[in-house]
């Protein structure tokens, strides 16, 4: 059995506020992230109080989300991601991923809080298992960005472990079940844990001999590239188990600026890097967008893994693209790019033994 190292307990609360000067660069950047829809528009050169902007918003069909929606799922956009959005363009595919819209409070038939059956898959606090051989840890509730289409936007994170001692039941369960060969760090975003906490949790899992791989599902290398530090690479390459990174970019414009360097650094460290994207109306539901995304990924050495059909989570209906359109796009994509550049178009259907290929 893995035991609980004291170091983790001394500094255990993920949300604890520490002295700003003690924080790593990426944490300081995060503290300065944009946290409201109005501020987001202002930073893109659009003053929401200006009648001309109001007219533009009206023409584009944009009404910002109400306060109740925003309290439950606030706006969060780091500066670095913001810098890849074209000022003044209300149709910018990156802006569309983070701009909170009034549609989020619509009740749409078929769209429910837990569309993917996460709660039924909870095996211990913080640990989900849906598929043979791999378990998924809700390593933290925090993210560096709030994607408005997020399938875990209603996840009851408050009930999940924060201190390492709270992880003991999950660690014991993994240690006692030799069929578990892969542990997926998810969340939230597992790279929101600082290096000390990440190292402690990774080491505890790495000590379990039958765990062959530790996978990280993270959007930080894309949205907050400064998180990819030499220390992080040392941590990831220092574990006994094979580390695998699955990043999350939906549009080619995300693959620009510092993000390129972060992805190259990961790839050059020898860690396999895969990408998962979500098919999103108004963001990437066209052939050129998907082609550019996949081409830029493979040019960086990042393999397109999955293109997900949107999970039907409450508040995200306006992001849903037609499944037939998705199939059609994937077929056309295959006629344009090498075979290895084509992600598998999948949907998560609760109760199935794997993500379902469409
Ligand atoms: C998606 C998912 C996985 C990973 O599935 P792969 O097909 O191995 O990428 C694992 N566990 C849960 C609970 C998931 O939702
Ligand atoms: S980074 Fe992932 S978990 Fe976080 S809001 Fe975006 S989609 Fe959801």
Coordinates of C-alpha atoms and ligand atoms in Angstrom, one line a residue:
X1 CA 0.0 0.0 0.0
X2 CA 1.2 3.5 -0.7
X3 CA 1.4 5.7 2.3
X4 CA 0.7 9.4 2.8
X5 CA 3.9 11.5 2.8
X6 CA 3.9 14.3 5.4
X7 CA 5.0 16.9 2.9
X8 CA 1.7 16.9 1.2
X9 CA -0.3 17.3 4.4
X10 CA 1.7 20.3 5.5
X11 CA 0.6 22.2 2.4
X12 CA -2.6 20.4 1.6
X13 CA -5.3 22.8 0.6
X14 CA -5.4 23.1 -3.1
X15 CA -7.2 26.4 -2.9
X16 CA -4.9 27.9 -0.2
X17 CA -3.7 31.4 -1.0
X18 CA 0.0 31.8 -0.7
X19 CA 2.3 34.8 -0.9
X20 CA 2.2 36.0 -4.5
X21 CA 6.0 36.4 -4.6
X22 CA 6.3 32.7 -3.8
X23 CA 4.3 31.6 -6.7
X24 CA 5.7 30.3 -10.0
X25 CA 5.3 32.4 -13.1
X26 CA 2.3 30.5 -14.3
X27 CA 0.5 30.9 -11.0
X28 CA 1.0 34.7 -11.1
X29 CA -0.3 34.7 -14.7
X30 CA -3.4 32.9 -13.6
X31 CA -4.0 35.4 -10.8
X32 CA -4.3 38.0 -13.5
X33 CA -6.7 36.1 -15.7
X34 CA -9.8 37.8 -17.0
X35 CA -12.8 36.9 -14.9
X36 CA -15.9 38.5 -16.5
X37 CA -17.6 38.6 -19.9
X38 CA -17.6 42.4 -19.9
X39 CA -13.9 42.5 -19.2
X40 CA -13.3 40.0 -21.9
X41 CA -15.0 42.2 -24.4
X42 CA -13.2 45.3 -23.2
X43 CA -9.9 43.5 -23.5
X44 CA -10.8 42.8 -27.2
X45 CA -11.4 46.5 -27.8
X46 CA -15.2 46.3 -27.4
X47 CA -16.8 48.5 -24.7
X48 CA -20.1 46.8 -23.7
X49 CA -21.5 50.2 -22.6
X50 CA -20.9 51.7 -26.0
X51 CA -24.1 51.7 -28.2
X52 CA -22.1 50.7 -31.3
X53 CA -20.7 47.6 -29.5
X54 CA -24.2 46.8 -28.3
X55 CA -25.5 46.9 -31.8
X56 CA -22.6 44.6 -33.0
X57 CA -23.5 42.2 -30.2
X58 CA -27.1 42.2 -31.2
X59 CA -26.3 41.6 -34.8
X60 CA -24.0 38.7 -33.8
X61 CA -26.8 37.3 -31.6
X62 CA -24.7 37.7 -28.5
X63 CA -26.2 38.3 -25.1
X64 CA -24.0 37.7 -22.1
X65 CA -24.9 35.0 -19.5
X66 CA -26.9 36.1 -16.4
X67 CA -25.3 36.4 -13.0
X68 CA -26.7 33.1 -11.7
X69 CA -25.1 31.1 -14.5
X70 CA -21.8 33.0 -14.0
X71 CA -21.8 32.3 -10.2
X72 CA -22.1 28.6 -10.9
X73 CA -19.5 28.6 -13.7
X74 CA -17.5 31.9 -13.7
X75 CA -15.5 33.3 -16.6
X76 CA -11.8 32.5 -16.6
X77 CA -9.5 33.3 -19.5
X78 CA -5.7 33.6 -19.0
X79 CA -4.0 36.5 -20.7
X80 CA -1.9 34.2 -22.9
X81 CA -5.0 32.6 -24.5
X82 CA -6.6 36.1 -24.8
X83 CA -3.6 37.2 -26.9
X84 CA -4.5 34.6 -29.6
X85 CA -8.0 36.1 -30.0
X86 CA -8.4 38.7 -32.8
X87 CA -9.5 42.0 -31.3
X88 CA -13.0 43.1 -32.3
X89 CA -14.0 39.8 -33.9
X90 CA -17.1 38.5 -32.2
X91 CA -16.9 35.3 -34.3
X92 CA -13.3 34.5 -33.3
X93 CA -13.2 30.7 -32.7
X94 CA -11.2 31.1 -29.5
X95 CA -13.5 33.8 -28.1
X96 CA -16.5 31.5 -28.8
X97 CA -15.0 28.9 -26.5
X98 CA -14.8 31.2 -23.5
X99 CA -17.5 33.9 -23.9
X100 CA -20.4 33.2 -21.5
X101 CA -23.8 33.4 -23.4
X102 CA -27.3 33.7 -22.2
X103 CA -28.1 30.5 -24.0
X104 CA -26.3 28.7 -21.2
X105 CA -29.3 29.1 -18.9
X106 CA -31.7 27.6 -21.5
X107 CA -33.3 24.2 -20.6
X108 CA -33.0 22.0 -23.6
X109 CA -34.5 18.6 -23.8
X110 CA -31.8 15.9 -23.7
X111 CA -29.2 18.1 -22.1
X112 CA -28.7 17.2 -18.5
X113 CA -26.1 17.9 -15.7
X114 CA -24.3 14.6 -15.8
X115 CA -24.7 13.5 -19.4
X116 CA -21.7 11.0 -19.3
X117 CA -22.7 9.2 -16.2
X118 CA -19.7 10.3 -14.1
X119 CA -21.5 10.0 -10.8
X120 CA -22.4 6.3 -11.5
X121 CA -18.8 5.6 -12.3
X122 CA -17.4 6.9 -9.0
X123 CA -15.6 4.0 -7.4
X124 CA -14.0 5.9 -4.5
X125 CA -13.9 9.6 -3.6
X126 CA -12.1 11.2 -6.6
X127 CA -11.8 8.1 -8.7
X128 CA -14.0 7.1 -11.7
X129 CA -13.8 3.9 -13.6
X130 CA -15.8 3.3 -16.7
X131 CA -13.4 1.2 -18.8
X132 CA -11.3 -1.9 -18.2
X133 CA -7.7 -1.4 -17.0
X134 CA -7.9 2.4 -16.5
X135 CA -9.2 4.6 -13.7
X136 CA -9.5 8.4 -13.8
X137 CA -8.7 10.7 -10.9
X138 CA -10.4 14.0 -10.4
X139 CA -7.1 15.4 -9.3
X140 CA -8.4 18.9 -8.7
X141 CA -11.4 21.0 -9.5
X142 CA -9.4 23.9 -10.8
X143 CA -8.8 24.8 -14.5
X144 CA -6.7 27.6 -16.1
X145 CA -9.6 28.4 -18.4
X146 CA -13.3 27.9 -18.3
X147 CA -14.5 26.4 -21.5
X148 CA -18.2 27.1 -21.8
X149 CA -18.9 23.7 -23.4
X150 CA -17.3 21.8 -20.5
X151 CA -18.8 18.4 -19.8
X152 CA -17.9 18.6 -16.2
X153 CA -19.3 22.2 -15.6
X154 CA -21.7 20.8 -13.1
X155 CA -19.5 18.2 -11.5
X156 CA -19.8 18.1 -7.7
X157 CA -16.1 18.9 -7.2
X158 CA -16.6 19.9 -3.6
X159 CA -17.1 16.3 -2.6
X160 CA -13.7 15.2 -4.0
X161 CA -10.4 14.8 -2.2
X162 CA -8.2 17.8 -1.7
X163 CA -5.5 16.6 0.7
X164 CA -3.4 13.5 -0.1
X165 CA -4.8 11.7 2.9
X166 CA -8.2 12.0 1.3
X167 CA -6.8 10.1 -1.7
X168 CA -5.9 7.1 0.5
X169 CA -9.1 5.1 -0.4
X170 CA -8.4 5.6 -4.1
X171 CA -4.7 4.6 -3.7
X172 CA -5.7 1.5 -1.7
X173 CA -8.3 0.6 -4.3
X174 CA -5.8 0.9 -7.1
X175 CA -3.1 -1.0 -5.2
X176 CA -5.6 -3.8 -4.4
X177 CA -6.7 -4.2 -8.1
X178 CA -4.0 -5.5 -10.4
X179 CA -6.3 -5.1 -13.4
X180 CA -5.7 -1.3 -13.2
X181 CA -2.7 -0.7 -15.5
X182 CA -3.3 3.0 -16.3
X183 CA -4.2 5.9 -14.0
X184 CA -5.5 9.0 -15.7
X185 CA -5.0 12.4 -14.0
X186 CA -8.0 14.5 -14.9
X187 CA -10.2 17.1 -13.2
X188 CA -10.5 20.0 -13.6
X189 CA -6.9 20.1 -14.9
X190 CA -4.3 18.1 -13.1
X191 CA -1.5 20.5 -14.0
X192 CA -3.2 23.1 -11.8
X193 CA -1.6 21.2 -8.9
X194 CA 1.7 22.7 -8.1
X195 CA 4.8 20.6 -8.7
X196 CA 5.1 19.5 -5.0
X197 CA 1.5 18.2 -4.9
X198 CA 1.7 16.7 -8.4
X199 CA 4.9 14.9 -7.5
X200 CA 3.5 13.6 -4.3
X201 CA 0.4 12.2 -5.9
X202 CA 2.3 10.8 -8.9
X203 CA 4.9 9.1 -6.6
X204 CA 2.2 7.5 -4.6
X205 CA 0.7 6.0 -7.7
X206 CA 4.1 5.3 -9.3
X207 CA 4.9 3.1 -6.3
X208 CA 2.0 0.7 -7.2
X209 CA 3.9 -1.9 -9.3
X210 CA 1.0 -2.9 -11.6
X211 CA 0.4 0.7 -12.8
X212 CA 2.2 0.8 -16.2
X213 CA 1.1 4.2 -17.4
X214 CA 0.2 7.6 -15.9
X215 CA -1.8 9.7 -18.3
X216 CA -2.4 13.4 -17.9
X217 CA -5.5 15.0 -19.5
X218 CA -4.7 18.7 -19.5
X219 CA -5.4 21.9 -21.4
X220 CA -2.6 23.9 -19.7
X221 CA 0.1 23.5 -22.3
X222 CA -2.4 25.1 -24.7
X223 CA -3.9 27.8 -22.6
X224 CA -1.2 28.6 -20.1
X225 CA 2.0 27.4 -21.8
X226 CA 4.3 28.8 -19.0
X227 CA 3.1 25.8 -16.9
X228 CA 5.5 23.6 -19.0
X229 CA 8.7 24.2 -17.0
X230 CA 11.9 22.3 -16.9
X231 CA 10.8 21.2 -13.4
X232 CA 7.6 19.8 -14.8
X233 CA 9.4 17.9 -17.5
X234 CA 11.8 16.4 -14.9
X235 CA 8.8 15.3 -12.8
X236 CA 7.1 13.7 -15.8
X237 CA 10.2 11.9 -17.1
X238 CA 11.2 10.9 -13.6
X239 CA 8.4 8.6 -12.9
X240 CA 8.8 4.8 -13.4
X241 CA 5.5 4.4 -15.2
X242 CA 5.2 5.6 -18.8
X243 CA 3.9 9.2 -18.8
X244 CA 1.4 10.1 -21.6
X245 CA 0.1 13.6 -22.2
X246 CA -3.3 14.3 -23.7
X247 CA -3.7 18.0 -24.4
X248 CA -6.9 19.7 -25.6
X249 CA -7.0 22.2 -28.5
X250 CA -10.0 22.7 -30.7
X251 CA -8.8 25.2 -33.3
X252 CA -5.6 25.8 -35.2
X253 CA -5.4 29.4 -33.8
X254 CA -4.8 28.0 -30.4
X255 CA -1.5 26.5 -31.7
X256 CA 0.4 29.8 -31.8
X257 CA 2.8 31.8 -29.7
X258 CA 4.2 30.3 -26.5
X259 CA 2.0 27.3 -26.9
X260 CA 4.2 26.0 -29.8
X261 CA 7.3 26.1 -27.6
X262 CA 5.5 24.3 -24.7
X263 CA 4.3 21.5 -27.0
X264 CA 7.7 21.1 -28.6
X265 CA 9.3 20.9 -25.2
X266 CA 6.9 18.2 -24.2
X267 CA 7.4 16.3 -27.5
X268 CA 11.2 16.6 -27.3
X269 CA 11.2 15.3 -23.7
X270 CA 10.1 12.0 -25.3
X271 CA 6.6 11.9 -23.7
X272 CA 4.0 10.8 -26.1
X273 CA 1.6 13.8 -26.7
X274 CA -1.9 13.3 -28.1
X275 CA -4.7 15.9 -28.6
X276 CA -8.3 15.6 -28.0
X277 CA -10.8 18.1 -29.4
X278 CA -14.5 18.6 -29.2
X279 CA -16.6 19.2 -32.3
X280 CA -18.1 22.7 -31.6
X281 CA -20.6 24.7 -33.6
X282 CA -19.2 28.0 -34.5
X283 CA -15.7 27.0 -33.5
X284 CA -14.4 24.1 -35.6
X285 CA -17.4 22.6 -37.4
X286 CA -15.9 23.1 -40.8
X287 CA -13.3 21.3 -42.9
X288 CA -10.7 24.1 -43.1
X289 CA -10.7 24.5 -39.3
X290 CA -10.3 20.8 -38.6
X291 CA -7.7 20.4 -41.4
X292 CA -5.6 23.3 -40.0
X293 CA -5.9 22.0 -36.5
X294 CA -4.8 18.5 -37.4
X295 CA -2.0 19.7 -39.7
X296 CA -0.5 22.0 -37.1
X297 CA -0.7 19.3 -34.5
X298 CA 1.2 16.7 -36.5
X299 CA 3.7 19.3 -37.6
X300 CA 4.5 19.7 -33.9
X301 CA 4.7 16.0 -33.3
X302 CA 1.3 15.9 -31.5
X303 CA -1.0 13.1 -32.6
X304 CA -4.7 13.9 -33.1
X305 CA -6.4 11.3 -30.8
X306 CA -10.1 12.0 -30.4
X307 CA -12.6 14.4 -31.9
X308 CA -15.5 14.2 -29.5
X309 CA -19.1 14.6 -30.4
X310 CA -20.4 17.1 -27.7
X311 CA -21.6 15.5 -24.5
X312 CA -25.2 16.7 -24.0
X313 CA -24.5 18.6 -20.8
X314 CA -27.0 21.3 -19.6
X315 CA -26.0 24.8 -20.8
X316 CA -24.1 23.6 -23.8
X317 CA -26.8 22.9 -26.5
X318 CA -25.7 25.9 -28.6
X319 CA -22.4 24.2 -29.1
X320 CA -23.8 21.0 -30.6
X321 CA -22.9 20.3 -34.2
X322 CA -24.8 17.7 -36.1
X323 CA -23.3 14.2 -35.8
X324 CA -23.8 13.6 -39.6
X325 CA -21.9 16.8 -40.3
X326 CA -19.1 15.5 -38.0
X327 CA -19.0 12.2 -39.9
X328 CA -18.9 14.0 -43.2
X329 CA -16.1 16.3 -42.0
X330 CA -14.0 13.4 -40.8
X331 CA -14.4 11.6 -44.2
X332 CA -13.3 14.7 -46.1
X333 CA -10.4 15.2 -43.7
X334 CA -9.2 11.7 -44.5
X335 CA -9.1 12.7 -48.1
X336 CA -6.8 15.6 -47.3
X337 CA -4.4 14.5 -44.7
X338 CA -2.2 11.5 -43.8
X339 CA -3.9 8.6 -42.0
X340 CA -2.2 9.4 -38.7
X341 CA -3.5 12.9 -38.7
X342 CA -7.2 11.9 -38.5
X343 CA -8.6 11.8 -35.0
X344 CA -11.2 9.1 -34.1
X345 CA -14.6 10.7 -34.1
X346 CA -16.2 9.4 -30.9
X347 CA -19.0 9.8 -28.5
X348 CA -19.3 8.9 -24.9
X349 CA -22.3 6.7 -24.3
X350 CA -22.9 5.8 -20.6
X351 CA -22.7 2.1 -20.0
X352 CA -20.5 1.3 -23.0
X353 CA -17.1 -0.4 -22.5
X354 CA -15.2 2.3 -24.4
X355 CA -15.8 5.6 -26.2
X356 CA -18.0 4.8 -29.1
X357 CA -16.6 5.3 -32.6
X358 CA -19.1 7.1 -34.8
Ligands
LIG1 C1 -12.7 9.0 -21.6 C2 -12.4 8.3 -20.3 C3 -11.3 7.5 -20.2 C4 -10.2 7.4 -21.3 O1 -10.7 6.6 -22.4 P1 -9.6 6.2 -23.5 O2 -10.5 5.7 -24.6 O3 -8.7 5.2 -22.9 O4 -8.9 7.5 -23.9 C5 -11.1 6.8 -19.1 N1 -11.9 6.9 -18.0 C6 -13.0 7.6 -18.1 C7 -13.9 7.7 -16.9 C8 -13.3 8.4 -19.2 O5 -14.4 9.2 -19.3
LIG2 S1 -10.1 22.8 -19.3 FE1 -11.3 20.9 -19.5 S2 -12.2 20.5 -17.5 FE2 -11.5 22.7 -17.6 S3 -13.3 23.9 -18.2 FE3 -12.1 23.3 -20.1 S4 -13.0 21.4 -20.8 FE4 -13.7 21.7 -18.7

